[in-house]
PDB file of C-alpha atoms in Angstrom:
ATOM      1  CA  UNK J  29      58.819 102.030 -94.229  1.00  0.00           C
ATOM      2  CA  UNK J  30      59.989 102.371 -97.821  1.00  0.00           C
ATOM      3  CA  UNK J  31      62.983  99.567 -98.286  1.00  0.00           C
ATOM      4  CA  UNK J  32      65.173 100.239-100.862  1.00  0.00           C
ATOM      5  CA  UNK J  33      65.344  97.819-104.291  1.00  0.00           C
ATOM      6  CA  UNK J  34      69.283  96.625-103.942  1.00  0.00           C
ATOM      7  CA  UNK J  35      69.554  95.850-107.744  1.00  0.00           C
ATOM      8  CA  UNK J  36      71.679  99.325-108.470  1.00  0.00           C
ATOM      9  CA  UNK J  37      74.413  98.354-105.792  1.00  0.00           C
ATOM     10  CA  UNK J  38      77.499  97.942-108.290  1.00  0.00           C
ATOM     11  CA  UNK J  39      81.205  98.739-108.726  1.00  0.00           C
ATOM     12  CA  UNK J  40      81.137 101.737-111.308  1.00  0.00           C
ATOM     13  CA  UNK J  41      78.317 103.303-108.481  1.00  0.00           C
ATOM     14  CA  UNK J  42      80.740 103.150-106.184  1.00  0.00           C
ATOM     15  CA  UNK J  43      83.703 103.928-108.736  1.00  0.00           C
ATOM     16  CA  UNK J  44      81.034 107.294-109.467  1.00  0.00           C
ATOM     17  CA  UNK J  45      80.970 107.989-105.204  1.00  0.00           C
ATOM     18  CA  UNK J  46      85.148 107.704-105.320  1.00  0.00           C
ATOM     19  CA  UNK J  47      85.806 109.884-107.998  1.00  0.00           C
ATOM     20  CA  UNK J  48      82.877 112.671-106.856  1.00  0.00           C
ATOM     21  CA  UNK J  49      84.405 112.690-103.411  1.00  0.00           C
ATOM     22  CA  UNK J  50      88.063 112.162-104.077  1.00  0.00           C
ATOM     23  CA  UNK J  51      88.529 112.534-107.623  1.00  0.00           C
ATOM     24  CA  UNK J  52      88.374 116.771-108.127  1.00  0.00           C
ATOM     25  CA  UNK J  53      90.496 119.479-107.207  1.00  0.00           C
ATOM     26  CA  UNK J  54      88.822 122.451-107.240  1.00  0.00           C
ATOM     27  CA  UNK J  55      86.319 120.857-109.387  1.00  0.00           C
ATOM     28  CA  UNK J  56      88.950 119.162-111.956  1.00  0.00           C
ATOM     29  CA  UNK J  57      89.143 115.672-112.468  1.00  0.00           C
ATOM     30  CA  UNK J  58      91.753 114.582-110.172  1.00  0.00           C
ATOM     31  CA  UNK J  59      92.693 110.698-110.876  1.00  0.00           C
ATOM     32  CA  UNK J  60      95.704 110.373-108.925  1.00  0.00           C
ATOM     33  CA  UNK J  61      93.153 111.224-105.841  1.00  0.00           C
ATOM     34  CA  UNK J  62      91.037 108.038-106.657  1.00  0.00           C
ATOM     35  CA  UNK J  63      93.466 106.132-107.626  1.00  0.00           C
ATOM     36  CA  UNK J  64      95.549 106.715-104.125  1.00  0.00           C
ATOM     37  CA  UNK J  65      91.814 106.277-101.847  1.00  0.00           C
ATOM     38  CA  UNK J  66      91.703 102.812-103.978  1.00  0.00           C
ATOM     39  CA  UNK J  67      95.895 101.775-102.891  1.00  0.00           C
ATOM     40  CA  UNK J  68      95.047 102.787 -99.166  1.00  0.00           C
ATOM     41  CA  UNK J  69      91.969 102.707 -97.786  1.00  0.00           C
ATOM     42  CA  UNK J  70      91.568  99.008 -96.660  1.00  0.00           C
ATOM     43  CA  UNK J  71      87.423  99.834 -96.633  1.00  0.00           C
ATOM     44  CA  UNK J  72      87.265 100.974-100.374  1.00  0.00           C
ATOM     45  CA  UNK J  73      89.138  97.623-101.384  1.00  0.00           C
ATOM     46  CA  UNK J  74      86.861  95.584 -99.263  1.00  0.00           C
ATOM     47  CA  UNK J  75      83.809  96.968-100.967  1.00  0.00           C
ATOM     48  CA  UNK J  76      85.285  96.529-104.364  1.00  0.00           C
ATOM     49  CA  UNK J  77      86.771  92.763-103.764  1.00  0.00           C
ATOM     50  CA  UNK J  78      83.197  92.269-102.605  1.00  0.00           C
ATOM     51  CA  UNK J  79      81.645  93.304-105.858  1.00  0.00           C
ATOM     52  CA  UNK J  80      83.960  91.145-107.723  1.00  0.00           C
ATOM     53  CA  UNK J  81      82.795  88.112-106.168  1.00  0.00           C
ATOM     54  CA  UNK J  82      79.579  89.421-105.751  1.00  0.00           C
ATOM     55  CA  UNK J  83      79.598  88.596-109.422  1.00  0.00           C
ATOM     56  CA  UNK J  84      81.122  85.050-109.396  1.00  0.00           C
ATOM     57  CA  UNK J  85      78.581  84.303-107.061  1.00  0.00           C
ATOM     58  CA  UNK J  86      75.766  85.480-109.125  1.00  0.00           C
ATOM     59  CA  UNK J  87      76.995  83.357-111.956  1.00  0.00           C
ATOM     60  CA  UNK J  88      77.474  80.326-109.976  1.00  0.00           C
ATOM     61  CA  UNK J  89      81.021  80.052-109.095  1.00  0.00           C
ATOM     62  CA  UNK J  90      80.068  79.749-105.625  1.00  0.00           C
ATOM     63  CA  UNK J  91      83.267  78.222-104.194  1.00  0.00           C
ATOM     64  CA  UNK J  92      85.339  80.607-105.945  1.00  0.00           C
ATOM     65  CA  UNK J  93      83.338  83.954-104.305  1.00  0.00           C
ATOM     66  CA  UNK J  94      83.620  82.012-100.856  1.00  0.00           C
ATOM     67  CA  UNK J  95      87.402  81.842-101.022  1.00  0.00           C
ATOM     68  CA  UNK J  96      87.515  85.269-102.245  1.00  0.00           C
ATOM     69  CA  UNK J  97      85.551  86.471 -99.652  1.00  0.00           C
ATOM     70  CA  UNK J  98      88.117  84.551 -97.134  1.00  0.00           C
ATOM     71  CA  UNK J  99      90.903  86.149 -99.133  1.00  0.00           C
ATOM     72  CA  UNK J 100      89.002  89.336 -98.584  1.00  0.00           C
ATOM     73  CA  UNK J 101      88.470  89.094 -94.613  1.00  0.00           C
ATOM     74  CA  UNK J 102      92.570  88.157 -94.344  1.00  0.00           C
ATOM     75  CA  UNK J 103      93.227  90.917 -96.209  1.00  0.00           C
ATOM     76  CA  UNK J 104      91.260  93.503 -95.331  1.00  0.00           C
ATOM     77  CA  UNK J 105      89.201  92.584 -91.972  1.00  0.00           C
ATOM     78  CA  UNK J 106      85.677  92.666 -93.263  1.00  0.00           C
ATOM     79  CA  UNK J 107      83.770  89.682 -93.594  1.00  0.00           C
ATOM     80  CA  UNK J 108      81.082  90.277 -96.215  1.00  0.00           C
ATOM     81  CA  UNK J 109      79.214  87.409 -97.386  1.00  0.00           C
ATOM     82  CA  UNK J 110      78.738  87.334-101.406  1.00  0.00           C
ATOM     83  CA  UNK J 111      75.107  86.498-101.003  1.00  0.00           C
ATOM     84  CA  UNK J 112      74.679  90.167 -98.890  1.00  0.00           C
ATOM     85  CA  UNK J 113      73.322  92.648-100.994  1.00  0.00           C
ATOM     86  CA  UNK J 114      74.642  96.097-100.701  1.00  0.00           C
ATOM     87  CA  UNK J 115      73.581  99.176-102.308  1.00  0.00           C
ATOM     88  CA  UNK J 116      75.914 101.604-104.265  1.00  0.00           C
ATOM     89  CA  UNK J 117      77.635 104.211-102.467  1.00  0.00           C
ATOM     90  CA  UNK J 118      78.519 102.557 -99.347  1.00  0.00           C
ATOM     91  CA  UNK J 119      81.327 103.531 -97.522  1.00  0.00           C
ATOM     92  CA  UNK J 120      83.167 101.058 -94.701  1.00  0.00           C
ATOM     93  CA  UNK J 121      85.198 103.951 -92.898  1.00  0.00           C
ATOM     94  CA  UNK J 122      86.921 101.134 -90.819  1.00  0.00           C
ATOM     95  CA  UNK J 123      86.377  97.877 -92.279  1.00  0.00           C
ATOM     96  CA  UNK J 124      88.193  95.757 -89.179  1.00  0.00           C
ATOM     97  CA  UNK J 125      85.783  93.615 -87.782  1.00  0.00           C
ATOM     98  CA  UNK J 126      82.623  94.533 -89.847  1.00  0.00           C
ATOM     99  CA  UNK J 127      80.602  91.645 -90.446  1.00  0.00           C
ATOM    100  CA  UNK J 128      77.957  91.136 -93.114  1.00  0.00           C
ATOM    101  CA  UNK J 129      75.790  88.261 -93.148  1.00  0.00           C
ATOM    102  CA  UNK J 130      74.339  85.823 -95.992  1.00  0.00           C
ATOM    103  CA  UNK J 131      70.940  87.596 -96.067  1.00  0.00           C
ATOM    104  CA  UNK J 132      71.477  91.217 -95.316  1.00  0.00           C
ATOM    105  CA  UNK J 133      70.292  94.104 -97.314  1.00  0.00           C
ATOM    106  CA  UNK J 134      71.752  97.475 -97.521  1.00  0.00           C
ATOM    107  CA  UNK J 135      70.562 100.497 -99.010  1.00  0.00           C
ATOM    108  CA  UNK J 136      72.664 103.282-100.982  1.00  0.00           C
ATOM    109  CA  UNK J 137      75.159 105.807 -99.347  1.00  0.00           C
ATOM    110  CA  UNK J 138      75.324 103.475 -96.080  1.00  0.00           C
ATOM    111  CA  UNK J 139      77.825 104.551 -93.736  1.00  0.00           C
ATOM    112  CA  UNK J 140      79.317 101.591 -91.897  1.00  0.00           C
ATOM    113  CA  UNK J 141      81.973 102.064 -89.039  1.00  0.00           C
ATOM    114  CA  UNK J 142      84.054  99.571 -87.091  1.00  0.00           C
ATOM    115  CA  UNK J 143      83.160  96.186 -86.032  1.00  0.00           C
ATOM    116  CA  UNK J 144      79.708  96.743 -87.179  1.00  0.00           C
ATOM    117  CA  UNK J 145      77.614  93.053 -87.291  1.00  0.00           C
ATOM    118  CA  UNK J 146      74.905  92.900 -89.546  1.00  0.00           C
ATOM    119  CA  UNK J 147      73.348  89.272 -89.472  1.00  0.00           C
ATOM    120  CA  UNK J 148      70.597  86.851 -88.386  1.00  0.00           C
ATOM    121  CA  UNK J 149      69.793  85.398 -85.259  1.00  0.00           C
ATOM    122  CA  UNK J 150      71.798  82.110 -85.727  1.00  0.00           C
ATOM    123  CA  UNK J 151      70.291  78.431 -85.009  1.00  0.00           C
ATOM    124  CA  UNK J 152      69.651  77.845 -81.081  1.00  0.00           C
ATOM    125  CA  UNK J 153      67.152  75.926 -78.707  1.00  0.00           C
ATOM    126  CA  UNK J 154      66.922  79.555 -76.392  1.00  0.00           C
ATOM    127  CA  UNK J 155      65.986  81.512 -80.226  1.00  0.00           C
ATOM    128  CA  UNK J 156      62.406  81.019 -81.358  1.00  0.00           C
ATOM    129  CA  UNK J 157      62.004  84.136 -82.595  1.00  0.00           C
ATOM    130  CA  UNK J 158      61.238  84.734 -86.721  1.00  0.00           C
ATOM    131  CA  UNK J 159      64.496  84.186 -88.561  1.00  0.00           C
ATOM    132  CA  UNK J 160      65.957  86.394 -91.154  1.00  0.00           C
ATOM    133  CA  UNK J 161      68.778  88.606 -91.498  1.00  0.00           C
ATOM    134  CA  UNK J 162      68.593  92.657 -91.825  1.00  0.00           C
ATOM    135  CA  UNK J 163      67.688  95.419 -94.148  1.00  0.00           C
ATOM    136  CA  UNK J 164      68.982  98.925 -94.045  1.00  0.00           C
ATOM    137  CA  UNK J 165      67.374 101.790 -95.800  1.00  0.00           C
ATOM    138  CA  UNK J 166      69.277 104.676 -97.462  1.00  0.00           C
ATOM    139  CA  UNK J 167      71.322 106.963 -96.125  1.00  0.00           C
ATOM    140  CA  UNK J 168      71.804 104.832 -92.222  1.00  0.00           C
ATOM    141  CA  UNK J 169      75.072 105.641 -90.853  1.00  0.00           C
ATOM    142  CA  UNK J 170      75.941 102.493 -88.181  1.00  0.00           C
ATOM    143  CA  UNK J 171      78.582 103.942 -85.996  1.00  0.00           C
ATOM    144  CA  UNK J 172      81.263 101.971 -83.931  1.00  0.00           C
ATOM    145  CA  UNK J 173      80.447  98.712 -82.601  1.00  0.00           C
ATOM    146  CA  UNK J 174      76.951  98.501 -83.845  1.00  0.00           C
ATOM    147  CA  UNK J 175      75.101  95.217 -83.639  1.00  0.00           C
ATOM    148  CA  UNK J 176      72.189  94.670 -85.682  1.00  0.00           C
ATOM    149  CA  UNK J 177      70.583  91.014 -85.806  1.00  0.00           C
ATOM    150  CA  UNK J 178      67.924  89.022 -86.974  1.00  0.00           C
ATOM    151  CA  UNK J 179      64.286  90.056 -89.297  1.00  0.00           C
ATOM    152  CA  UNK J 180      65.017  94.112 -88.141  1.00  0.00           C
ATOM    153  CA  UNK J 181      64.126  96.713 -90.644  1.00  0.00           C
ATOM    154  CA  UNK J 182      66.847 100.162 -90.476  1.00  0.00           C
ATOM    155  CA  UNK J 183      64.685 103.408 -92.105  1.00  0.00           C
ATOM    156  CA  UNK J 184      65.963 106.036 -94.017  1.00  0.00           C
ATOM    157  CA  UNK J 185      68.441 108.190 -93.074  1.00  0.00           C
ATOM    158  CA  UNK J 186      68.726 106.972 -89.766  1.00  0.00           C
ATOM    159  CA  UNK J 187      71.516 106.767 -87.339  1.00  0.00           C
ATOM    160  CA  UNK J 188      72.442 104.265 -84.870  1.00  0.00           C
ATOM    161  CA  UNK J 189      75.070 105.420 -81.731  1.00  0.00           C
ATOM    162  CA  UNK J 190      77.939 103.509 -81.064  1.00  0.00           C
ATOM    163  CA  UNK J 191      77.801 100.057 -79.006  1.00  0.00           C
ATOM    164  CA  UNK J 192      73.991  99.733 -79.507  1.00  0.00           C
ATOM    165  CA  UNK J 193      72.266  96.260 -80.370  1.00  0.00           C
ATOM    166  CA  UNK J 194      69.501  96.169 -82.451  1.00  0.00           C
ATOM    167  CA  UNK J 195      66.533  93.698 -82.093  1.00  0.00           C
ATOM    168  CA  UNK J 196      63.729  96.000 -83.333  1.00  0.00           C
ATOM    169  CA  UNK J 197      62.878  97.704 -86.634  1.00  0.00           C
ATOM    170  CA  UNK J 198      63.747 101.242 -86.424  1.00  0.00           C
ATOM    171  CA  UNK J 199      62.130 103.673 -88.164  1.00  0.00           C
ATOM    172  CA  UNK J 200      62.647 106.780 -90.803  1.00  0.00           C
ATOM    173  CA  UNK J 201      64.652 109.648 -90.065  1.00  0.00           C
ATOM    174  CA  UNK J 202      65.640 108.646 -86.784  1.00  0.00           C
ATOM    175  CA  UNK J 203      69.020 108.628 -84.271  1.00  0.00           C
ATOM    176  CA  UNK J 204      68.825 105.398 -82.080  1.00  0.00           C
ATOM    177  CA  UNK J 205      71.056 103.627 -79.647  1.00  0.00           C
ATOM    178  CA  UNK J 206      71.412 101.708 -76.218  1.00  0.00           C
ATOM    179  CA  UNK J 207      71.232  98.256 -76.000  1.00  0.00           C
ATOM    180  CA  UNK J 208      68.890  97.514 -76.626  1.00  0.00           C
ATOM    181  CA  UNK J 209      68.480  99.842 -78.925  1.00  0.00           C
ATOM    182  CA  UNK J 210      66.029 102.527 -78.904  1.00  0.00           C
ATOM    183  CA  UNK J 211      64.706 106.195 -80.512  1.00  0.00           C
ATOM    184  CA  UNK J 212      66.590 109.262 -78.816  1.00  0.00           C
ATOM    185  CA  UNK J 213      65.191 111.734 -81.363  1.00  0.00           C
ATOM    186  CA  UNK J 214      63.042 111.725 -84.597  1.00  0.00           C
ATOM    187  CA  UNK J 215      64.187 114.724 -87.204  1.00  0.00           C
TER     188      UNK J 215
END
């Protein structure tokens, strides 16, 4: 399974997704479009509050990014940790309820849906499995209510059905769901 390198996840790749989607009119540059998806859409802001302290925490202001990423939940609903790394392009269509833990990693042009969690196993005398958090490929869509946890590896351009929980690595090119979650169809 080819992961993707998270390094290229930043705000003007996501600034470059807004204005190719939103920003033309009949293939004009259209500002007030962007401009009005970045005033309203509650998932846009979360993404873009999360690259600013996505920053701060990269330069060591840890406290700070950790009470911007409270200010970010209360305002927005997501909880995305600043130590997640997330890939340019990614899109939170609903962002209440989506959480994203310390050590996940998501690809490019991710497609993230409501109340999506995304984190590792947690700390338990019943767990003795491997820890570790998530990594999604490019391209995944995770529709409503998707629960991914622990070391699990998400292909490329892959799909996983609403209200499914994820245990096990899924693989390329795939549509999965149940809980727990399994293949329905390779394309």
């Amino acid at each position: 399974m080819n992961m993707i390198n998270n390094s290229n996840g930043n705000l003007k790749g996501d600034i470059k997704y807004l204005f190719s989607r939103y920003g033309t009119i009949k293939g004009r540059p259209n500002i007030w479009g962007a401009i009005r998806i970045l005033l309203v859409k509650p998932g846009v802001q979360a993404l873009i509050f999360y690259r600013f302290y996505r920053k701060l925490y990269r330069i060591r202001l840890r406290l700070l990014s950790e009470i911007c990423c409270r200010i970010n939940f209360f305002l927005n609903g997501a909880e995305i940790d600043p130590c997640a790394e997330i890939g340019s392009g990614c899109r939170i269509w609903h962002p209440s309820g989506v959480v994203i833990g310390r050590g996940v990693k998501i690809g490019k042009n991710v497609s993230i849906f409501s109340n999506v969690t995304l984190g590792g196993l947690g700390h338990s005398i019943f767990h003795h499995g491997e820890p570790g958090y998530p990594e999604i490929g490019d391209n995944v869509i995770l529709y409503t209510n998707v629960t991914v946890l622990g070391p699990v590896k998400i292909g490329n351009n892959t799909a996983i059905g609403a209200h499914s929980l994820v245990l096990n690595s899924i693989p390329e090119n795939c549509l999965a769901a149940g809980t727990p979650a399994k293949i329905i169809k390779r394309l």
